Coordinates of C-alpha atoms in Angstrom, one line a residue:
M26 CA 0.0 0.0 0.0
D27 CA 1.2 3.5 -0.9
L28 CA 0.8 5.2 2.5
S29 CA 1.2 8.7 0.9
A30 CA -2.0 8.1 -1.1
I31 CA -4.4 7.6 1.8
T32 CA -6.4 10.2 3.8
A33 CA -5.2 11.4 7.1
T34 CA -8.3 9.9 8.7
E35 CA -7.5 6.5 7.3
A36 CA -3.9 6.8 8.4
V37 CA -5.0 7.6 12.0
R38 CA -7.3 4.6 12.0
R39 CA -4.6 2.3 10.7
L40 CA -2.1 3.7 13.3
S41 CA -4.6 3.0 16.1
A42 CA -5.2 -0.5 14.8
G43 CA -1.5 -1.2 14.7
D44 CA -1.6 -1.9 11.0
I45 CA 1.1 0.7 10.3
S46 CA 3.5 2.7 12.4
S47 CA 4.3 6.4 12.6
T48 CA 7.8 5.7 11.4
E49 CA 6.5 3.9 8.2
L50 CA 4.1 6.8 7.6
L51 CA 6.8 9.4 8.0
D52 CA 9.1 7.5 5.7
A53 CA 6.4 7.4 3.0
Q54 CA 5.8 11.1 3.2
I55 CA 9.6 11.9 3.2
A56 CA 10.0 9.7 0.1
V57 CA 7.4 12.0 -1.7
V58 CA 9.2 15.1 -0.5
E59 CA 12.5 13.7 -1.8
A60 CA 11.0 12.7 -5.1
R61 CA 8.9 15.8 -5.9
N62 CA 9.9 18.8 -3.8
D63 CA 12.8 19.9 -6.0
E64 CA 10.3 20.6 -8.7
L65 CA 7.4 21.8 -6.7
N66 CA 9.1 23.6 -3.7
A67 CA 6.3 23.0 -1.2
V68 CA 8.2 22.0 1.9
V69 CA 10.9 24.6 2.7
T70 CA 12.1 23.4 6.1
A71 CA 12.3 19.9 7.5
E72 CA 13.8 18.3 10.6
V73 CA 13.7 14.6 9.6
D74 CA 16.0 13.3 12.3
A75 CA 14.0 14.9 15.0
A76 CA 10.8 13.7 13.4
R77 CA 12.1 10.1 13.2
I78 CA 12.9 10.2 16.9
A79 CA 9.4 11.5 17.7
A80 CA 7.8 8.9 15.4
A81 CA 9.7 6.1 17.1
M82 CA 8.6 7.4 20.5
A83 CA 5.0 7.5 19.3
D84 CA 5.3 3.9 18.1
K85 CA 6.6 2.8 21.5
R86 CA 3.9 4.6 23.4
R87 CA 1.3 3.1 21.1
A88 CA 2.7 -0.4 21.7
R89 CA 2.3 0.2 25.5
G90 CA -1.3 1.0 25.0
E91 CA -1.0 4.8 25.7
D92 CA -3.5 7.2 24.2
L93 CA -1.7 9.4 21.7
G94 CA -4.6 11.8 21.1
P95 CA -6.8 12.4 18.1
L96 CA -3.9 12.7 15.7
G97 CA -2.4 9.5 17.1
G98 CA 1.2 9.9 16.0
L99 CA 0.4 11.3 12.5
P100 CA 3.3 13.1 10.8
V101 CA 2.2 16.5 9.4
T102 CA 3.6 19.7 8.0
L103 CA 2.6 23.2 9.0
K104 CA 2.4 26.5 7.1
D105 CA 5.6 28.5 7.6
S106 CA 3.6 31.4 9.1
Y107 CA 3.2 29.6 12.4
E108 CA 6.0 29.8 15.0
T109 CA 7.3 26.3 15.6
V110 CA 10.0 25.3 18.1
G111 CA 13.0 23.8 16.4
L112 CA 11.9 24.7 12.9
T113 CA 12.8 27.9 11.1
T114 CA 9.8 30.2 10.7
A115 CA 10.5 32.7 8.0
C116 CA 7.1 33.5 6.6
G117 CA 8.8 34.2 3.3
S118 CA 10.6 37.2 4.8
P119 CA 14.4 37.9 4.7
E120 CA 13.9 39.5 8.1
Y121 CA 13.0 36.1 9.6
A122 CA 15.1 33.9 7.4
D123 CA 17.1 32.6 10.4
Y124 CA 14.3 32.9 13.0
V125 CA 13.9 29.7 15.0
P126 CA 11.2 30.3 17.6
E127 CA 11.7 29.3 21.3
T128 CA 7.9 28.9 21.8
D129 CA 5.3 27.2 19.7
S130 CA 2.3 29.0 18.2
D131 CA -1.0 27.9 19.6
A132 CA -1.6 25.9 16.4
A133 CA 1.7 24.1 16.7
Q134 CA 1.2 23.4 20.4
A135 CA -2.3 22.1 19.7
I136 CA -1.1 19.8 16.9
R137 CA 1.7 18.4 19.1
T138 CA -0.6 18.0 22.2
S139 CA -3.1 16.1 20.0
G140 CA -0.5 13.6 18.9
G141 CA 0.8 15.2 15.6
I142 CA 4.4 15.0 14.6
I143 CA 5.4 18.3 12.8
F144 CA 8.3 17.3 10.5
G145 CA 8.4 20.2 8.1
K146 CA 7.1 23.7 7.2
T147 CA 5.5 24.7 3.9
N148 CA 6.1 27.7 1.7
T149 CA 4.1 31.0 1.8
P150 CA 4.5 34.3 0.0
L151 CA 6.2 37.2 1.8
M152 CA 4.2 37.8 5.0
T153 CA 1.3 35.7 3.6
G154 CA 0.5 38.6 1.2
D155 CA -0.4 37.1 -2.2
H156 CA -2.5 34.6 -4.0
Q157 CA 0.7 33.1 -5.4
T158 CA 3.4 31.5 -3.3
Y159 CA 6.7 33.1 -4.0
N160 CA 9.3 34.8 -1.8
E161 CA 13.0 35.8 -1.9
V162 CA 13.9 33.4 0.9
Y163 CA 12.6 30.1 -0.6
G164 CA 11.5 30.9 -4.1
L165 CA 8.4 29.8 -6.1
T166 CA 6.0 27.0 -5.3
R167 CA 4.6 25.3 -8.3
N168 CA 1.2 23.6 -8.9
P169 CA 1.4 19.8 -9.1
W170 CA -1.3 19.7 -11.8
N171 CA 0.7 22.1 -14.0
P172 CA 4.0 23.5 -12.8
E173 CA 3.6 26.5 -15.0
R174 CA 0.6 27.5 -12.9
T175 CA 0.3 29.1 -9.5
A176 CA -0.2 26.9 -6.4
G177 CA -2.3 29.7 -5.0
G178 CA -1.5 31.6 -1.8
S179 CA -0.8 32.2 0.8
S180 CA -1.1 28.5 1.9
G181 CA 0.2 27.3 -1.4
G182 CA 2.9 25.1 -0.1
A183 CA 0.4 23.5 2.3
A184 CA -2.1 22.7 -0.4
V185 CA 0.6 21.2 -2.7
A186 CA 1.9 19.1 0.2
V187 CA -1.5 17.6 0.8
A188 CA -2.3 17.1 -2.9
T189 CA 0.9 15.2 -3.6
G190 CA 1.2 13.2 -0.3
M191 CA 4.2 15.1 1.1
S192 CA 1.8 15.6 4.0
L193 CA -1.6 14.0 4.6
L194 CA -2.9 16.9 6.7
E195 CA -2.0 20.6 7.0
F196 CA -2.9 23.7 8.9
G197 CA -3.0 27.0 7.0
S198 CA -4.4 30.4 7.5
D199 CA -6.9 32.6 5.7
I200 CA -7.7 36.3 5.5
G201 CA -8.3 36.8 1.8
G202 CA -8.9 33.2 0.7
S203 CA -5.4 32.2 1.7
L204 CA -6.3 28.6 2.4
R205 CA -9.4 28.4 0.3
Q206 CA -7.8 29.5 -3.0
P207 CA -4.9 27.0 -2.7
A208 CA -7.4 24.2 -1.9
H209 CA -9.4 25.1 -5.0
M210 CA -6.3 25.4 -7.2
N211 CA -4.7 22.2 -6.1
G212 CA -7.8 20.0 -5.8
V213 CA -7.9 19.4 -2.0
F214 CA -10.4 20.2 0.8
G215 CA -10.1 23.3 3.0
F216 CA -11.9 24.8 5.9
K217 CA -12.0 28.4 7.1
P218 CA -13.7 28.3 10.5
T219 CA -15.8 31.0 12.0
H220 CA -13.6 34.0 12.9
G221 CA -12.2 33.8 16.4
V222 CA -12.9 30.1 17.0
L223 CA -9.3 29.0 16.6
S224 CA -6.3 30.9 18.1
L225 CA -3.9 32.6 15.8
R226 CA -1.5 33.4 18.6
G227 CA 2.0 32.8 17.3
H228 CA 1.1 33.4 13.6
I229 CA 3.1 35.8 11.5
P230 CA 2.0 38.5 10.7
G231 CA 1.9 40.3 13.1
P232 CA 5.5 40.2 14.4
P233 CA 6.6 37.5 16.8
G234 CA 5.2 38.0 20.2
T235 CA 1.9 39.5 19.1
L236 CA -0.9 38.6 21.5
A237 CA -3.8 40.5 20.0
P238 CA -6.0 38.7 17.5
R239 CA -5.8 39.8 13.9
D240 CA -9.0 41.3 12.4
L241 CA -10.5 39.0 9.7
G242 CA -7.7 36.3 10.0
V243 CA -8.3 32.7 10.9
G244 CA -6.4 29.4 10.9
G245 CA -7.8 26.2 9.4
P246 CA -7.0 22.8 8.0
L247 CA -6.4 21.4 4.5
G248 CA -6.9 17.7 3.8
R249 CA -8.2 15.1 1.4
S250 CA -11.7 14.6 2.8
I251 CA -14.2 16.3 5.1
D252 CA -13.3 13.8 7.8
D253 CA -9.7 15.0 7.5
L254 CA -10.8 18.6 8.0
E255 CA -12.8 17.7 11.0
L256 CA -10.0 15.7 12.5
M257 CA -7.6 18.7 12.4
F258 CA -10.3 21.1 13.4
R259 CA -11.0 19.2 16.6
A260 CA -7.3 18.7 17.3
T261 CA -6.7 22.5 17.1
L262 CA -9.6 23.3 19.4
T263 CA -7.5 22.2 22.3
V264 CA -6.0 25.6 23.0
G265 CA -7.7 28.9 23.9
A266 CA -9.7 30.8 21.3
F267 CA -10.0 34.6 21.0
S268 CA -13.7 34.8 20.6
G269 CA -16.4 34.9 23.3
I270 CA -17.4 31.4 22.2
P271 CA -14.5 29.1 22.8
G272 CA -14.2 26.4 20.1
A273 CA -14.8 23.7 22.7
K274 CA -18.3 25.1 23.2
L275 CA -19.3 25.4 19.5
P276 CA -22.8 24.1 18.9
A277 CA -22.7 20.4 18.1
S278 CA -24.1 19.2 14.7
D279 CA -27.3 17.2 14.5
G280 CA -25.2 14.3 13.2
P281 CA -25.5 12.7 9.7
L282 CA -27.7 14.8 7.4
S283 CA -30.0 13.6 4.8
V284 CA -29.6 15.4 1.5
A285 CA -33.4 15.8 1.3
D286 CA -33.2 18.0 4.4
L287 CA -30.8 20.5 2.9
R288 CA -31.8 23.9 1.8
L289 CA -29.1 25.4 -0.4
A290 CA -28.6 28.7 -2.3
M291 CA -26.5 28.6 -5.4
W292 CA -24.5 31.7 -6.3
S293 CA -22.5 30.9 -9.4
D294 CA -21.4 34.3 -10.8
D295 CA -21.5 38.1 -10.0
P296 CA -20.9 41.2 -12.0
M297 CA -18.5 42.4 -9.3
A298 CA -16.1 39.6 -10.0
T299 CA -17.0 37.6 -13.2
V300 CA -15.9 34.0 -13.0
S301 CA -14.6 31.7 -15.7
A302 CA -16.9 29.2 -17.4
A303 CA -15.0 26.4 -15.6
C304 CA -15.7 27.8 -12.1
K305 CA -19.3 28.8 -12.9
Q306 CA -20.1 25.5 -14.4
A307 CA -18.7 23.6 -11.4
V308 CA -21.1 25.3 -9.1
E309 CA -24.0 24.8 -11.5
R310 CA -23.1 21.1 -12.0
I311 CA -22.9 20.4 -8.3
G312 CA -26.2 22.3 -7.9
A313 CA -27.9 20.1 -10.5
E314 CA -26.5 16.9 -8.9
L315 CA -27.9 18.1 -5.5
D316 CA -31.2 18.9 -7.0
T317 CA -31.4 15.4 -8.6
A318 CA -30.4 13.9 -5.2
G319 CA -33.4 15.6 -3.5
A320 CA -31.9 18.7 -1.9
G321 CA -33.8 22.0 -1.9
V322 CA -31.8 24.1 -4.4
H323 CA -32.4 27.8 -4.9
A324 CA -30.7 29.9 -7.5
D325 CA -32.0 33.3 -6.6
L326 CA -31.2 33.9 -3.0
R327 CA -28.6 36.4 -1.8
P328 CA -27.9 38.5 1.3
S329 CA -30.0 41.7 1.1
M330 CA -26.9 43.9 1.3
P331 CA -25.6 44.8 -2.2
T332 CA -22.5 42.9 -3.2
D333 CA -20.6 46.0 -4.1
K334 CA -21.1 47.3 -0.6
L335 CA -20.0 43.9 0.9
H336 CA -16.9 43.9 -1.3
I337 CA -15.8 47.5 -0.8
T338 CA -16.3 47.2 3.0
Y339 CA -14.2 44.0 3.0
L340 CA -11.4 45.7 1.1
G341 CA -11.4 48.6 3.5
L342 CA -11.1 46.3 6.5
L343 CA -8.6 44.1 4.8
W344 CA -6.2 46.8 3.6
A345 CA -6.3 48.5 7.0
V346 CA -5.3 45.4 8.9
T347 CA -2.7 44.5 6.3
A348 CA -1.0 47.9 6.4
A349 CA -1.0 48.0 10.2
G350 CA 1.8 45.5 10.2
F351 CA 4.0 47.4 7.8
P352 CA 7.2 49.1 9.1
D353 CA 6.7 52.8 9.9
P354 CA 8.7 54.1 6.9
V355 CA 6.6 52.0 4.5
Y356 CA 3.3 53.0 6.2
N357 CA 4.3 56.7 6.3
G358 CA 5.2 56.6 2.6
L359 CA 1.8 55.2 1.8
A360 CA 0.1 57.9 3.9
K361 CA 2.0 60.6 2.1
A362 CA 1.1 59.2 -1.4
A363 CA -2.6 59.0 -0.3
R364 CA -2.5 62.7 0.9
E365 CA -0.8 64.1 -2.2
A366 CA -2.6 62.2 -4.9
A367 CA -5.3 63.9 -6.9
F368 CA -8.9 63.0 -5.9
D369 CA -9.5 61.0 -9.1
D370 CA -6.1 59.2 -9.1
M371 CA -7.1 55.6 -9.1
S372 CA -3.5 54.5 -8.2
A373 CA -4.1 56.0 -4.7
V374 CA -7.1 53.9 -3.9
V375 CA -5.2 51.2 -2.1
P376 CA -2.9 53.6 -0.2
R377 CA -6.0 55.5 1.0
L378 CA -7.6 52.3 2.2
M379 CA -4.4 51.1 3.9
T380 CA -4.0 54.4 5.8
S381 CA -7.6 55.2 6.5
S382 CA -8.6 56.7 9.8
H383 CA -9.9 55.0 12.9
K384 CA -13.2 56.7 12.2
T385 CA -13.3 55.1 8.8
W386 CA -12.6 51.7 10.4
L387 CA -15.4 52.2 12.8
K388 CA -17.7 53.0 9.9
N389 CA -16.7 49.9 8.0
N390 CA -17.0 47.8 11.2
E391 CA -20.6 49.0 11.6
I392 CA -21.3 48.0 8.0
R393 CA -19.7 44.7 8.7
H394 CA -22.2 44.1 11.6
K395 CA -25.1 45.0 9.3
A396 CA -23.7 42.5 6.8
M397 CA -23.7 39.9 9.5
A398 CA -27.4 40.6 10.1
S399 CA -28.1 40.4 6.4
W400 CA -26.4 37.0 6.2
E401 CA -28.3 35.8 9.3
R402 CA -31.6 36.7 7.7
L403 CA -30.6 34.7 4.6
F404 CA -29.7 31.7 6.8
E405 CA -33.2 31.7 8.2
T406 CA -34.2 30.5 4.7
V407 CA -31.3 28.3 3.7
D408 CA -28.7 26.1 5.5
A409 CA -25.7 27.1 3.3
V410 CA -24.7 29.0 0.2
I411 CA -22.6 27.4 -2.5
M412 CA -20.4 29.6 -4.7
P413 CA -17.0 29.8 -6.5
V414 CA -13.8 30.2 -4.5
A415 CA -12.1 32.4 -7.1
P416 CA -12.7 33.8 -10.6
T417 CA -10.5 31.2 -12.3
P418 CA -8.6 27.9 -11.8
A419 CA -4.9 28.2 -11.2
F420 CA -3.4 31.0 -13.4
P421 CA 0.1 31.3 -14.9
H422 CA 2.8 32.5 -12.6
D423 CA 3.2 36.3 -12.5
I424 CA 5.8 37.4 -10.0
E425 CA 7.1 40.4 -12.0
S426 CA 4.2 42.8 -12.0
Q427 CA 3.2 44.8 -8.9
Y428 CA 0.0 43.8 -7.0
P429 CA -2.0 47.1 -7.6
T430 CA -1.6 46.8 -11.4
R431 CA -1.6 43.0 -11.8
L432 CA -4.3 41.5 -14.0
V433 CA -5.9 38.1 -14.1
D434 CA -7.2 36.5 -17.3
V435 CA -10.8 35.4 -17.0
D436 CA -11.7 33.5 -20.2
G437 CA -9.7 36.0 -22.4
T438 CA -10.7 39.2 -20.5
D439 CA -8.2 41.0 -18.3
R440 CA -9.7 41.6 -14.9
P441 CA -8.2 43.5 -11.9
Y442 CA -6.2 41.1 -9.6
V443 CA -8.3 42.4 -6.7
D444 CA -11.1 40.3 -8.2
T445 CA -9.4 37.3 -6.6
L446 CA -10.5 38.6 -3.2
F447 CA -14.2 39.0 -4.0
W448 CA -15.5 35.5 -3.4
A449 CA -13.3 34.9 -0.4
G450 CA -14.3 38.2 1.1
L451 CA -18.0 37.2 1.1
A452 CA -17.3 34.8 4.0
T453 CA -14.3 36.6 5.5
M454 CA -15.8 40.1 6.1
P455 CA -18.8 38.8 8.3
G456 CA -16.7 36.1 9.9
L457 CA -18.6 33.1 8.4
P458 CA -17.2 29.5 8.1
S459 CA -16.5 28.2 4.7
V460 CA -15.6 24.7 3.4
V461 CA -13.9 24.2 0.0
V462 CA -14.6 20.9 -1.8
P463 CA -12.8 19.8 -5.0
T464 CA -15.2 19.1 -8.0
G465 CA -12.8 17.6 -10.5
A466 CA -10.6 19.1 -13.2
V467 CA -11.3 21.2 -16.3
D468 CA -8.6 21.3 -19.0
G469 CA -6.2 19.7 -16.6
L470 CA -6.7 22.1 -13.7
P471 CA -8.7 21.4 -10.6
V472 CA -11.8 23.5 -9.7
G473 CA -13.3 23.8 -6.2
L474 CA -16.3 25.4 -4.8
Q475 CA -17.0 26.9 -1.3
I476 CA -19.9 26.2 1.0
I477 CA -20.7 29.0 3.4
G478 CA -22.8 28.7 6.6
P479 CA -23.9 30.8 9.6
R480 CA -21.4 31.9 12.2
Y481 CA -20.6 29.2 14.8
S482 CA -22.2 26.5 12.7
D483 CA -18.8 25.0 12.0
F484 CA -19.6 21.4 12.9
R485 CA -23.0 21.5 11.1
L486 CA -21.3 23.0 8.1
L487 CA -18.8 20.2 8.0
D488 CA -21.7 17.7 8.1
I489 CA -23.4 19.6 5.2
A490 CA -20.2 19.5 3.2
R491 CA -19.8 15.8 3.9
T492 CA -23.3 15.1 2.7
I493 CA -22.7 17.2 -0.5
S494 CA -19.4 15.3 -1.1
N495 CA -21.1 12.0 -0.6
V496 CA -24.0 12.5 -3.0
T497 CA -22.2 14.5 -5.8
S498 CA -19.0 14.2 -7.9
A499 CA -17.2 16.5 -5.4
R500 CA -14.1 14.5 -4.1
F501 CA -10.4 14.5 -3.9
V502 CA -8.5 13.3 -7.0
A503 CA -4.7 13.1 -7.0
P504 CA -2.9 15.4 -9.4
G505 CA -2.8 14.0 -12.9
S506 CA -5.6 11.4 -12.2
D507 CA -8.5 13.3 -13.7

């Protein structure tokens, strides 16, 4: 059996049964890293010797009948934005290229406490700031379906590792689709939980030592099945959360769901961020399969707040929190450019959003809470909303052009790169949970969709996504198999 080809859930079951060992599983994953990482550049730091010692210890403890926790001695990798004792944590930044933390992030601590063996770190763009994964420290991460295409970002290395079997389970982060877009572009499952449920303490950015939670940002798992996502989600609920509702007290799901009980809204396209035919048709195809299976499918339901207002408010909040972590000279330069630009100078839009006043933030925050109420009213009618993750499948690498002027090709039409934030922002701005499921490949590139549910419905949303995956063609397929 190829142990790099199974799901994390199956691996944990086999570990518990004594059918395989942590050492064998680690060896299988390291073999994939050695065979494919030179080309794909997903795993950027590894401590194999230390991992082998930890795996051997887990095997001995298991043989003595000890409980190893929910991860049960599973070797995993972790996005290189999480501080991890004994492993360089650069977050793609030359400033941190030699930074080896003395304390674990809450995510790393939770994974270890739950029985995970962290053997490597996966690549991310500079300070997690792009939908491509490239930085000057480690270079470019490539898509395993087509190395000339992006792996997505910022959890690009994480998604590639899971897709190829370098790692069976990962933990990324998301503020602008940073784990959802890589899941979509590499054909794996991903989960952005409700904002505040999982701790981001020890995540870069902000700088090491930051204690305050980051507005909009969340951590979440990537895997090969919904069961994998739930496995890692439960494992990382073992440390404190930032929100008023600790993860351990999240409402339980009602258990297995019948497809006939589901009420689902389909949102396949929007003028604010037109999507490619491949992405639109994936949503419509899964919607048709769900309708045939007996679900209540509705194509005309949306939040009452206009989508342009949702998007503009999200961008205001996003750019403000992004710029807050910039060094003072960079921030002051942006503020100067914003002040001195002509009123109609479109190049000043991003600097103005990044350096907006606290009064502007409070205004956007009020709109955010009204957006939450708008979504809550919609969820009185439907259980979840299904929509694209991004405007396109994985696009060609573009690391030369600057972010504000970069374009993305949507079926032959150049669209602003900021469009890549639209679909992610619909869940991020109001803090909603979102599950990404792969739907297959079009022209050799995977296409995913996202399923968005009410705040704090995380466990129920995972059950909804599991039901959808079980009754439709949405499932993991290894790169090159479809």
